[in-house]
Amino acid sequence: MSAKRLLLPGLVLLLGSCRSAELASVNLDELMTPTHTFRYSGRVRTGFDYLLESVIDPDWLNEDSLASRNRVKPIKNPTKLALANLLALRKDSFGMRGTFLDAERVRQYVRYAAFCPSALCRERAFLEMAPHAQRLGAEESVTPQDPANEAEVLEGLRGLRGVLVVLATNRGRLDETTRQDFEAACQVLQGLELDLEGGRRLLRIIAAFGQLPGLEVDELGPLVVLSESVQRRVISLALTEGRYDSSGLVRAAALRANHAAFGDAFLDEALLALASRVRTNDEGRLLTTGRFRLVPEGGREIEPYVAVFELLQARGLPPVSGKPSERIDRRLKQLQALMQITHDFSTYPDRTRVLAMQTLSHVSPAGLDSLREEDWAQWWSAYSVTELARLERAQEVEQDGGNGGGNDGV
């Protein structure tokens, strides 16, 4: 059998699997400029390019060769290429390890979610971010106060680099002094107030440090902790910003990612925000919800309604807690929000109102499967009267010092 035939199966295997996530991250870096605009020419690599670079020294060939790392190509549709690479980030990489591969993924997702000029790419980035938000947890509403500047970050990195050089030289063997220096260097960086730009750049360096030869992941405990802390920070910042994106398509994806991070508490507030009217305070600032600072949608675009209604249909109404009167009152508010959307045709388009009625069929105790507004109005008229009476009785019991025990039906 010829050498060519022996080589071909191996090449095909490598093309299909080798370093997919790592290659995607390289391409995503190339597709956007430092000022977050798309490039229409650049050094974007295909799997075949990457394979050639791994088996052939490009210095043997001139700059016009297929294997040259410096070969600039036209990028006809950067949005399409960015979407493909955001999806490819899910795949494995034989070149990057564990949490450091996750750091690369998170770095790209938050950058494209917050800064990409394409709404389709921002949407995809938030959807891909969701499992990482669930994995890491997040801060509920984050706005950086006096974020660290580049010089402060670089100073912290110098200390970390020095320790890692010692570690690599000693092939991971830690004496007590080096261990303390390692932890201290990571804590300095962990204590910085990071904005999205500073955080995502730090993640890139952390991921690179995590690949130092001669070091195993279990020897890099403080660096792993730092990586996850910075990932959590930048995801928190991106989740907060995504709630206010100008595109309904992107806000819908951000709502899903926020729900992955914060669960039923966020879904409860998102539902009430859908039915709230846009209002401003005396200073002209938009009024937001309390905990997650959501701006009322006011019927602007349908995509956030679709996202929240699909979550409600899959999960049911968010559970409520507190005293019996508080539980009854909150459940009434949730159902009233859906009812308001069904009948306010001046604010909500027909499709949104239909989706609200379909959601009521899933989550209400009505037992109705109807898309007729009058059917729901008739049910609500009777149900709300009964529930308001229950609310008054529960409040009276609580005011009289009773415990309001028993089954309150919520």
One Martini backbone bead per residue (centre of mass of N, CA, C, O) as a GRO file, in nm:
protein
  410
    1MET     BB    1   0.098   0.035   0.020
    2SER     BB    2   0.081   0.355   0.004
    3ALA     BB    3   0.159   0.637   0.175
    4LYS     BB    4  -0.095   0.794   0.096
    5ARG     BB    5  -0.299   0.581   0.205
    6LEU     BB    6  -0.195   0.584   0.497
    7LEU     BB    7  -0.237   0.900   0.551
    8LEU     BB    8  -0.539   0.974   0.492
    9PRO     BB    9  -0.696   0.870   0.746
   10GLY     BB   10  -0.543   1.054   0.946
   11LEU     BB   11  -0.624   1.324   0.823
   12VAL     BB   12  -0.930   1.293   0.853
   13LEU     BB   13  -0.932   1.261   1.158
   14LEU     BB   14  -0.799   1.534   1.225
   15LEU     BB   15  -1.005   1.716   1.080
   16GLY     BB   16  -1.256   1.616   1.267
   17SER     BB   17  -1.099   1.664   1.581
   18CYS     BB   18  -0.868   1.866   1.593
   19ARG     BB   19  -0.884   2.136   1.786
   20SER     BB   20  -1.162   2.281   1.759
   21ALA     BB   21  -1.179   2.496   1.989
   22GLU     BB   22  -0.905   2.629   1.940
   23LEU     BB   23  -0.960   2.719   1.650
   24ALA     BB   24  -1.211   2.888   1.708
   25SER     BB   25  -1.067   3.096   1.890
   26VAL     BB   26  -0.869   3.200   1.683
   27ASN     BB   27  -1.086   3.302   1.483
   28LEU     BB   28  -1.240   3.495   1.674
   29ASP     BB   29  -1.001   3.686   1.710
   30GLU     BB   30  -0.976   3.756   1.398
   31LEU     BB   31  -1.277   3.872   1.335
   32MET     BB   32  -1.196   4.091   1.549
   33THR     BB   33  -1.126   4.385   1.654
   34PRO     BB   34  -1.024   4.580   1.919
   35THR     BB   35  -1.308   4.755   1.848
   36HIS     BB   36  -1.540   4.546   1.759
   37THR     BB   37  -1.502   4.481   1.458
   38PHE     BB   38  -1.518   4.358   1.157
   39ARG     BB   39  -1.349   4.154   0.942
   40TYR     BB   40  -1.271   4.123   0.569
   41SER     BB   41  -0.977   4.038   0.655
   42GLY     BB   42  -0.765   3.742   0.724
   43ARG     BB   43  -0.634   3.469   0.947
   44VAL     BB   44  -0.826   3.238   0.869
   45ARG     BB   45  -0.888   2.902   0.966
   46THR     BB   46  -0.884   2.587   0.879
   47GLY     BB   47  -0.848   2.263   0.942
   48PHE     BB   48  -0.629   2.231   0.724
   49ASP     BB   49  -0.444   2.455   0.812
   50TYR     BB   50  -0.393   2.345   1.097
   51LEU     BB   51  -0.270   2.081   1.007
   52LEU     BB   52  -0.029   2.192   0.850
   53GLU     BB   53   0.097   2.344   1.094
   54SER     BB   54   0.145   2.067   1.260
   55VAL     BB   55   0.338   1.919   1.010
   56ILE     BB   56   0.445   2.203   0.893
   57ASP     BB   57   0.689   2.424   0.836
   58PRO     BB   58   0.625   2.744   0.725
   59ASP     BB   59   0.928   2.834   0.674
   60TRP     BB   60   0.953   2.652   0.409
   61LEU     BB   61   0.745   2.860   0.309
   62ASN     BB   62   0.576   3.085   0.160
   63GLU     BB   63   0.324   3.329   0.199
   64ASP     BB   64   0.141   3.183  -0.040
   65SER     BB   65   0.096   2.944   0.107
   66LEU     BB   66  -0.119   2.727   0.269
   67ALA     BB   67   0.079   2.719   0.545
   68SER     BB   68   0.065   3.009   0.608
   69ARG     BB   69   0.015   3.220   0.883
   70ASN     BB   70   0.019   3.503   0.695
   71ARG     BB   71  -0.239   3.445   0.535
   72VAL     BB   72  -0.456   3.647   0.367
   73LYS     BB   73  -0.814   3.656   0.370
   74PRO     BB   74  -1.118   3.674   0.269
   75ILE     BB   75  -1.428   3.797   0.436
   76LYS     BB   76  -1.751   3.782   0.337
   77ASN     BB   77  -1.895   3.641   0.620
   78PRO     BB   78  -1.852   3.701   0.946
   79THR     BB   79  -2.111   3.604   1.078
   80LYS     BB   80  -2.110   3.310   0.979
   81LEU     BB   81  -1.825   3.241   1.090
   82ALA     BB   82  -1.881   3.309   1.386
   83LEU     BB   83  -2.108   3.108   1.435
   84ALA     BB   84  -1.945   2.852   1.371
   85ASN     BB   85  -1.730   2.905   1.602
   86LEU     BB   86  -1.921   2.918   1.845
   87LEU     BB   87  -2.010   2.621   1.806
   88ALA     BB   88  -1.716   2.489   1.808
   89LEU     BB   89  -1.647   2.547   2.114
   90ARG     BB   90  -1.782   2.282   2.229
   91LYS     BB   91  -1.556   2.130   2.156
   92ASP     BB   92  -1.285   1.965   2.169
   93SER     BB   93  -0.937   1.965   2.302
   94PHE     BB   94  -0.596   1.859   2.280
   95GLY     BB   95  -0.452   2.141   2.385
   96MET     BB   96  -0.667   2.184   2.615
   97ARG     BB   97  -0.756   2.222   2.969
   98GLY     BB   98  -1.032   2.223   3.121
   99THR     BB   99  -1.069   2.524   3.268
  100PHE     BB  100  -0.902   2.657   3.029
  101LEU     BB  101  -1.111   2.601   2.812
  102ASP     BB  102  -1.342   2.749   2.953
  103ALA     BB  103  -1.203   3.024   2.950
  104GLU     BB  104  -1.210   3.053   2.643
  105ARG     BB  105  -1.510   3.034   2.606
  106VAL     BB  106  -1.598   3.265   2.788
  107ARG     BB  107  -1.435   3.488   2.654
  108GLN     BB  108  -1.591   3.472   2.383
  109TYR     BB  109  -1.884   3.496   2.473
  110VAL     BB  110  -1.865   3.777   2.613
  111ARG     BB  111  -1.761   3.935   2.376
  112TYR     BB  112  -1.991   3.868   2.170
  113ALA     BB  113  -2.230   3.954   2.353
  114ALA     BB  114  -2.130   4.263   2.407
  115PHE     BB  115  -1.970   4.355   2.103
  116CYS     BB  116  -2.102   4.249   1.868
  117PRO     BB  117  -2.252   4.368   1.569
  118SER     BB  118  -2.411   4.097   1.574
  119ALA     BB  119  -2.709   3.972   1.680
  120LEU     BB  120  -2.669   3.671   1.614
  121CYS     BB  121  -2.407   3.643   1.781
  122ARG     BB  122  -2.512   3.740   2.052
  123GLU     BB  123  -2.722   3.527   2.084
  124ARG     BB  124  -2.535   3.277   2.069
  125ALA     BB  125  -2.354   3.352   2.308
  126PHE     BB  126  -2.576   3.334   2.526
  127LEU     BB  127  -2.661   3.042   2.475
  128GLU     BB  128  -2.368   2.927   2.532
  129MET     BB  129  -2.344   3.054   2.826
  130ALA     BB  130  -2.557   2.918   3.010
  131PRO     BB  131  -2.400   2.663   3.126
  132HIS     BB  132  -2.182   2.845   3.260
  133ALA     BB  133  -2.369   2.999   3.448
  134GLN     BB  134  -2.461   2.742   3.596
  135ARG     BB  135  -2.179   2.638   3.685
  136LEU     BB  136  -2.079   2.921   3.836
  137GLY     BB  137  -2.252   3.136   3.862
  138ALA     BB  138  -2.377   3.467   3.984
  139GLU     BB  139  -2.417   3.793   3.978
  140GLU     BB  140  -2.700   3.974   3.953
  141SER     BB  141  -2.583   4.293   3.960
  142VAL     BB  142  -2.332   4.448   3.753
  143THR     BB  143  -2.113   4.734   3.830
  144PRO     BB  144  -1.831   4.878   3.785
  145GLN     BB  145  -1.601   5.008   4.032
  146ASP     BB  146  -1.323   5.116   3.953
  147PRO     BB  147  -1.153   4.973   3.743
  148ALA     BB  148  -0.892   4.816   3.648
  149ASN     BB  149  -0.606   4.874   3.500
  150GLU     BB  150  -0.356   4.769   3.300
  151ALA     BB  151  -0.124   4.807   3.505
  152GLU     BB  152  -0.248   4.638   3.736
  153VAL     BB  153  -0.266   4.374   3.582
  154LEU     BB  154   0.034   4.348   3.502
  155GLU     BB  155   0.148   4.339   3.788
  156GLY     BB  156   0.005   4.075   3.868
  157LEU     BB  157   0.128   3.901   3.633
  158ARG     BB  158   0.424   3.910   3.713
  159GLY     BB  159   0.397   3.745   3.972
  160LEU     BB  160   0.276   3.491   3.840
  161ARG     BB  161   0.497   3.432   3.633
  162GLY     BB  162   0.729   3.383   3.832
  163VAL     BB  163   0.606   3.133   3.969
  164LEU     BB  164   0.561   2.958   3.709
  165VAL     BB  165   0.858   2.935   3.635
  166VAL     BB  166   0.939   2.780   3.886
  167LEU     BB  167   0.747   2.544   3.846
  168ALA     BB  168   0.851   2.452   3.567
  169THR     BB  169   1.146   2.405   3.657
  170ASN     BB  170   1.035   2.197   3.898
  171ARG     BB  171   0.799   2.026   3.788
  172GLY     BB  172   0.570   2.110   4.026
  173ARG     BB  173   0.742   2.154   4.273
  174LEU     BB  174   0.641   2.246   4.607
  175ASP     BB  175   0.721   2.471   4.818
  176GLU     BB  176   0.616   2.674   5.061
  177THR     BB  177   0.697   2.944   4.934
  178THR     BB  178   0.576   2.897   4.650
  179ARG     BB  179   0.289   2.845   4.739
  180GLN     BB  180   0.242   3.125   4.869
  181ASP     BB  181   0.308   3.290   4.616
  182PHE     BB  182   0.089   3.170   4.438
  183GLU     BB  183  -0.158   3.250   4.607
  184ALA     BB  184  -0.096   3.554   4.620
  185ALA     BB  185  -0.098   3.615   4.314
  186CYS     BB  186  -0.394   3.523   4.270
  187GLN     BB  187  -0.527   3.715   4.484
  188VAL     BB  188  -0.457   3.980   4.352
  189LEU     BB  189  -0.626   3.928   4.093
  190GLN     BB  190  -0.897   3.857   4.241
  191GLY     BB  191  -0.914   4.161   4.377
  192LEU     BB  192  -0.992   4.284   4.124
  193GLU     BB  193  -1.167   4.530   3.945
  194LEU     BB  194  -1.357   4.409   3.680
  195ASP     BB  195  -1.412   4.432   3.358
  196LEU     BB  196  -1.470   4.301   3.059
  197GLU     BB  197  -1.199   4.363   2.931
  198GLY     BB  198  -1.012   4.274   3.163
  199GLY     BB  199  -1.128   3.986   3.202
  200ARG     BB  200  -1.087   3.863   2.917
  201ARG     BB  201  -0.778   3.911   2.908
  202LEU     BB  202  -0.709   3.744   3.157
  203LEU     BB  203  -0.817   3.474   3.051
  204ARG     BB  204  -0.612   3.439   2.825
  205ILE     BB  205  -0.365   3.416   3.013
  206ILE     BB  206  -0.457   3.186   3.191
  207ALA     BB  207  -0.482   2.978   2.963
  208ALA     BB  208  -0.182   2.991   2.887
  209PHE     BB  209  -0.064   2.910   3.164
  210GLY     BB  210  -0.220   2.625   3.169
  211GLN     BB  211  -0.005   2.519   2.922
  212LEU     BB  212   0.240   2.464   3.063
  213PRO     BB  213   0.502   2.281   3.058
  214GLY     BB  214   0.514   2.038   3.326
  215LEU     BB  215   0.207   2.094   3.407
  216GLU     BB  216  -0.052   2.012   3.609
  217VAL     BB  217  -0.364   2.074   3.715
  218ASP     BB  218  -0.314   1.974   4.021
  219GLU     BB  219  -0.077   2.212   4.043
  220LEU     BB  220  -0.309   2.465   3.976
  221GLY     BB  221  -0.520   2.552   4.190
  222PRO     BB  222  -0.509   2.871   4.212
  223LEU     BB  223  -0.559   2.910   3.902
  224VAL     BB  224  -0.836   2.777   3.893
  225VAL     BB  225  -0.974   2.968   4.088
  226LEU     BB  226  -0.919   3.223   3.925
  227SER     BB  227  -1.058   3.142   3.666
  228GLU     BB  228  -1.346   3.106   3.788
  229SER     BB  229  -1.371   3.392   3.901
  230VAL     BB  230  -1.346   3.542   3.626
  231GLN     BB  231  -1.571   3.401   3.482
  232ARG     BB  232  -1.793   3.494   3.676
  233ARG     BB  233  -1.756   3.794   3.634
  234VAL     BB  234  -1.804   3.818   3.321
  235ILE     BB  235  -2.080   3.686   3.321
  236SER     BB  236  -2.219   3.889   3.503
  237LEU     BB  237  -2.175   4.131   3.317
  238ALA     BB  238  -2.316   4.014   3.064
  239LEU     BB  239  -2.594   3.957   3.188
  240THR     BB  240  -2.658   4.248   3.258
  241GLU     BB  241  -2.628   4.374   2.971
  242GLY     BB  242  -2.833   4.186   2.811
  243ARG     BB  243  -3.102   4.316   2.929
  244TYR     BB  244  -3.027   4.597   2.733
  245ASP     BB  245  -3.046   4.522   2.460
  246SER     BB  246  -3.157   4.641   2.147
  247SER     BB  247  -3.231   4.339   2.097
  248GLY     BB  248  -3.475   4.105   2.130
  249LEU     BB  249  -3.312   3.855   2.055
  250VAL     BB  250  -3.092   3.901   2.273
  251ARG     BB  251  -3.264   3.931   2.525
  252ALA     BB  252  -3.379   3.647   2.514
  253ALA     BB  253  -3.107   3.501   2.553
  254ALA     BB  254  -3.038   3.647   2.820
  255LEU     BB  255  -3.277   3.537   2.979
  256ARG     BB  256  -3.190   3.241   2.962
  257ALA     BB  257  -2.914   3.279   3.099
  258ASN     BB  258  -3.022   3.401   3.362
  259HIS     BB  259  -3.192   3.157   3.437
  260ALA     BB  260  -2.956   2.958   3.460
  261ALA     BB  261  -2.831   3.123   3.705
  262PHE     BB  262  -3.119   3.212   3.891
  263GLY     BB  263  -3.390   3.107   3.813
  264ASP     BB  264  -3.702   3.162   3.949
  265ALA     BB  265  -3.650   3.453   4.039
  266PHE     BB  266  -3.610   3.557   3.751
  267LEU     BB  267  -3.872   3.459   3.616
  268ASP     BB  268  -4.064   3.622   3.789
  269GLU     BB  269  -3.955   3.906   3.706
  270ALA     BB  270  -3.983   3.874   3.398
  271LEU     BB  271  -4.288   3.848   3.388
  272LEU     BB  272  -4.355   4.127   3.513
  273ALA     BB  273  -4.197   4.292   3.294
  274LEU     BB  274  -4.380   4.224   3.048
  275ALA     BB  275  -4.646   4.380   3.192
  276SER     BB  276  -4.499   4.639   3.212
  277ARG     BB  277  -4.468   4.968   3.208
  278VAL     BB  278  -4.308   5.231   3.077
  279ARG     BB  279  -4.113   5.420   3.313
  280THR     BB  280  -4.041   5.726   3.487
  281ASN     BB  281  -3.885   5.937   3.671
  282ASP     BB  282  -3.819   6.262   3.765
  283GLU     BB  283  -3.526   6.222   3.602
  284GLY     BB  284  -3.590   6.018   3.343
  285ARG     BB  285  -3.567   5.732   3.450
  286LEU     BB  286  -3.589   5.412   3.427
  287LEU     BB  287  -3.791   5.179   3.555
  288THR     BB  288  -3.726   4.897   3.762
  289THR     BB  289  -3.676   4.622   3.891
  290GLY     BB  290  -3.549   4.525   4.189
  291ARG     BB  291  -3.328   4.283   4.171
  292PHE     BB  292  -3.257   4.280   3.830
  293ARG     BB  293  -3.319   4.543   3.671
  294LEU     BB  294  -3.567   4.545   3.482
  295VAL     BB  295  -3.700   4.639   3.185
  296PRO     BB  296  -3.977   4.704   3.054
  297GLU     BB  297  -4.111   4.598   2.753
  298GLY     BB  298  -4.396   4.701   2.633
  299GLY     BB  299  -4.420   4.527   2.350
  300ARG     BB  300  -4.183   4.570   2.152
  301GLU     BB  301  -4.087   4.258   2.139
  302ILE     BB  302  -4.136   3.910   2.107
  303GLU     BB  303  -3.890   3.736   2.203
  304PRO     BB  304  -3.906   3.765   2.519
  305TYR     BB  305  -4.186   3.630   2.537
  306VAL     BB  306  -4.110   3.357   2.424
  307ALA     BB  307  -3.897   3.283   2.635
  308VAL     BB  308  -4.075   3.300   2.893
  309PHE     BB  309  -4.310   3.116   2.801
  310GLU     BB  310  -4.140   2.861   2.758
  311LEU     BB  311  -4.044   2.838   3.051
  312LEU     BB  312  -4.326   2.820   3.179
  313GLN     BB  313  -4.426   2.567   3.023
  314ALA     BB  314  -4.187   2.384   3.135
  315ARG     BB  315  -4.205   2.481   3.470
  316GLY     BB  316  -4.391   2.689   3.551
  317LEU     BB  317  -4.461   2.865   3.799
  318PRO     BB  318  -4.304   3.026   4.022
  319PRO     BB  319  -4.233   2.983   4.325
  320VAL     BB  320  -4.363   3.070   4.646
  321SER     BB  321  -4.302   3.264   4.942
  322GLY     BB  322  -4.404   3.282   5.272
  323LYS     BB  323  -4.673   3.399   5.363
  324PRO     BB  324  -4.984   3.335   5.271
  325SER     BB  325  -5.042   3.621   5.161
  326GLU     BB  326  -4.786   3.636   4.982
  327ARG     BB  327  -4.850   3.393   4.802
  328ILE     BB  328  -5.120   3.485   4.691
  329ASP     BB  329  -5.027   3.759   4.577
  330ARG     BB  330  -4.808   3.654   4.381
  331ARG     BB  331  -4.988   3.468   4.210
  332LEU     BB  332  -5.175   3.689   4.113
  333LYS     BB  333  -4.958   3.855   3.966
  334GLN     BB  334  -4.876   3.642   3.762
  335LEU     BB  335  -5.159   3.600   3.632
  336GLN     BB  336  -5.213   3.900   3.570
  337ALA     BB  337  -4.988   3.936   3.366
  338LEU     BB  338  -5.109   3.740   3.158
  339MET     BB  339  -5.387   3.874   3.134
  340GLN     BB  340  -5.296   4.150   3.035
  341ILE     BB  341  -5.180   4.043   2.764
  342THR     BB  342  -5.443   3.916   2.646
  343HIS     BB  343  -5.624   4.212   2.652
  344ASP     BB  344  -5.388   4.417   2.541
  345PHE     BB  345  -5.412   4.521   2.213
  346SER     BB  346  -5.255   4.805   2.220
  347THR     BB  347  -4.967   4.664   2.307
  348TYR     BB  348  -5.022   4.367   2.200
  349PRO     BB  349  -4.984   4.142   1.984
  350ASP     BB  350  -5.141   3.865   1.880
  351ARG     BB  351  -4.912   3.661   1.928
  352THR     BB  352  -4.862   3.733   2.224
  353ARG     BB  353  -5.150   3.672   2.325
  354VAL     BB  354  -5.153   3.376   2.243
  355LEU     BB  355  -4.911   3.290   2.418
  356ALA     BB  356  -5.045   3.364   2.686
  357MET     BB  357  -5.282   3.162   2.665
  358GLN     BB  358  -5.106   2.909   2.641
  359THR     BB  359  -4.973   2.949   2.916
  360LEU     BB  360  -5.227   2.941   3.090
  361SER     BB  361  -5.296   2.645   3.018
  362HIS     BB  362  -5.037   2.541   3.181
  363VAL     BB  363  -5.041   2.731   3.475
  364SER     BB  364  -5.330   2.729   3.539
  365PRO     BB  365  -5.642   2.638   3.718
  366ALA     BB  366  -5.866   2.643   3.481
  367GLY     BB  367  -5.877   2.415   3.243
  368LEU     BB  368  -5.794   2.564   2.979
  369ASP     BB  369  -5.817   2.542   2.596
  370SER     BB  370  -5.782   2.867   2.491
  371LEU     BB  371  -5.806   3.152   2.232
  372ARG     BB  372  -6.028   3.310   2.399
  373GLU     BB  373  -6.060   3.593   2.569
  374GLU     BB  374  -6.344   3.553   2.704
  375ASP     BB  375  -6.276   3.294   2.860
  376TRP     BB  376  -6.057   3.425   3.042
  377ALA     BB  377  -6.225   3.656   3.158
  378GLN     BB  378  -6.431   3.476   3.301
  379TRP     BB  379  -6.239   3.326   3.482
  380TRP     BB  380  -6.099   3.574   3.621
  381SER     BB  381  -6.344   3.699   3.754
  382ALA     BB  382  -6.383   3.461   3.956
  383TYR     BB  383  -6.096   3.400   4.063
  384SER     BB  384  -6.012   3.682   4.179
  385VAL     BB  385  -6.233   3.705   4.390
  386THR     BB  386  -6.156   3.455   4.554
  387GLU     BB  387  -5.853   3.533   4.607
  388LEU     BB  388  -5.906   3.804   4.751
  389ALA     BB  389  -6.056   3.678   4.985
  390ARG     BB  390  -5.823   3.499   5.081
  391LEU     BB  391  -5.630   3.731   5.134
  392GLU     BB  392  -5.793   3.874   5.354
  393ARG     BB  393  -5.804   3.637   5.553
  394ALA     BB  394  -5.498   3.601   5.585
  395GLN     BB  395  -5.445   3.888   5.695
  396GLU     BB  396  -5.626   3.867   5.945
  397VAL     BB  397  -5.482   3.631   6.079
  398GLU     BB  398  -5.201   3.770   6.097
  399GLN     BB  399  -5.300   4.019   6.265
  400ASP     BB  400  -5.411   3.820   6.505
  401GLY     BB  401  -5.157   3.595   6.529
  402GLY     BB  402  -5.174   3.386   6.336
  403ASN     BB  403  -5.037   3.122   6.122
  404GLY     BB  404  -5.200   3.030   5.864
  405GLY     BB  405  -5.236   2.748   5.833
  406GLY     BB  406  -5.228   2.521   5.597
  407ASN     BB  407  -5.389   2.504   5.294
  408ASP     BB  408  -5.350   2.771   5.044
  409GLY     BB  409  -5.311   2.672   4.729
  410VAL     BB  410  -4.979   2.749   4.646
   0.00000   0.00000   0.00000
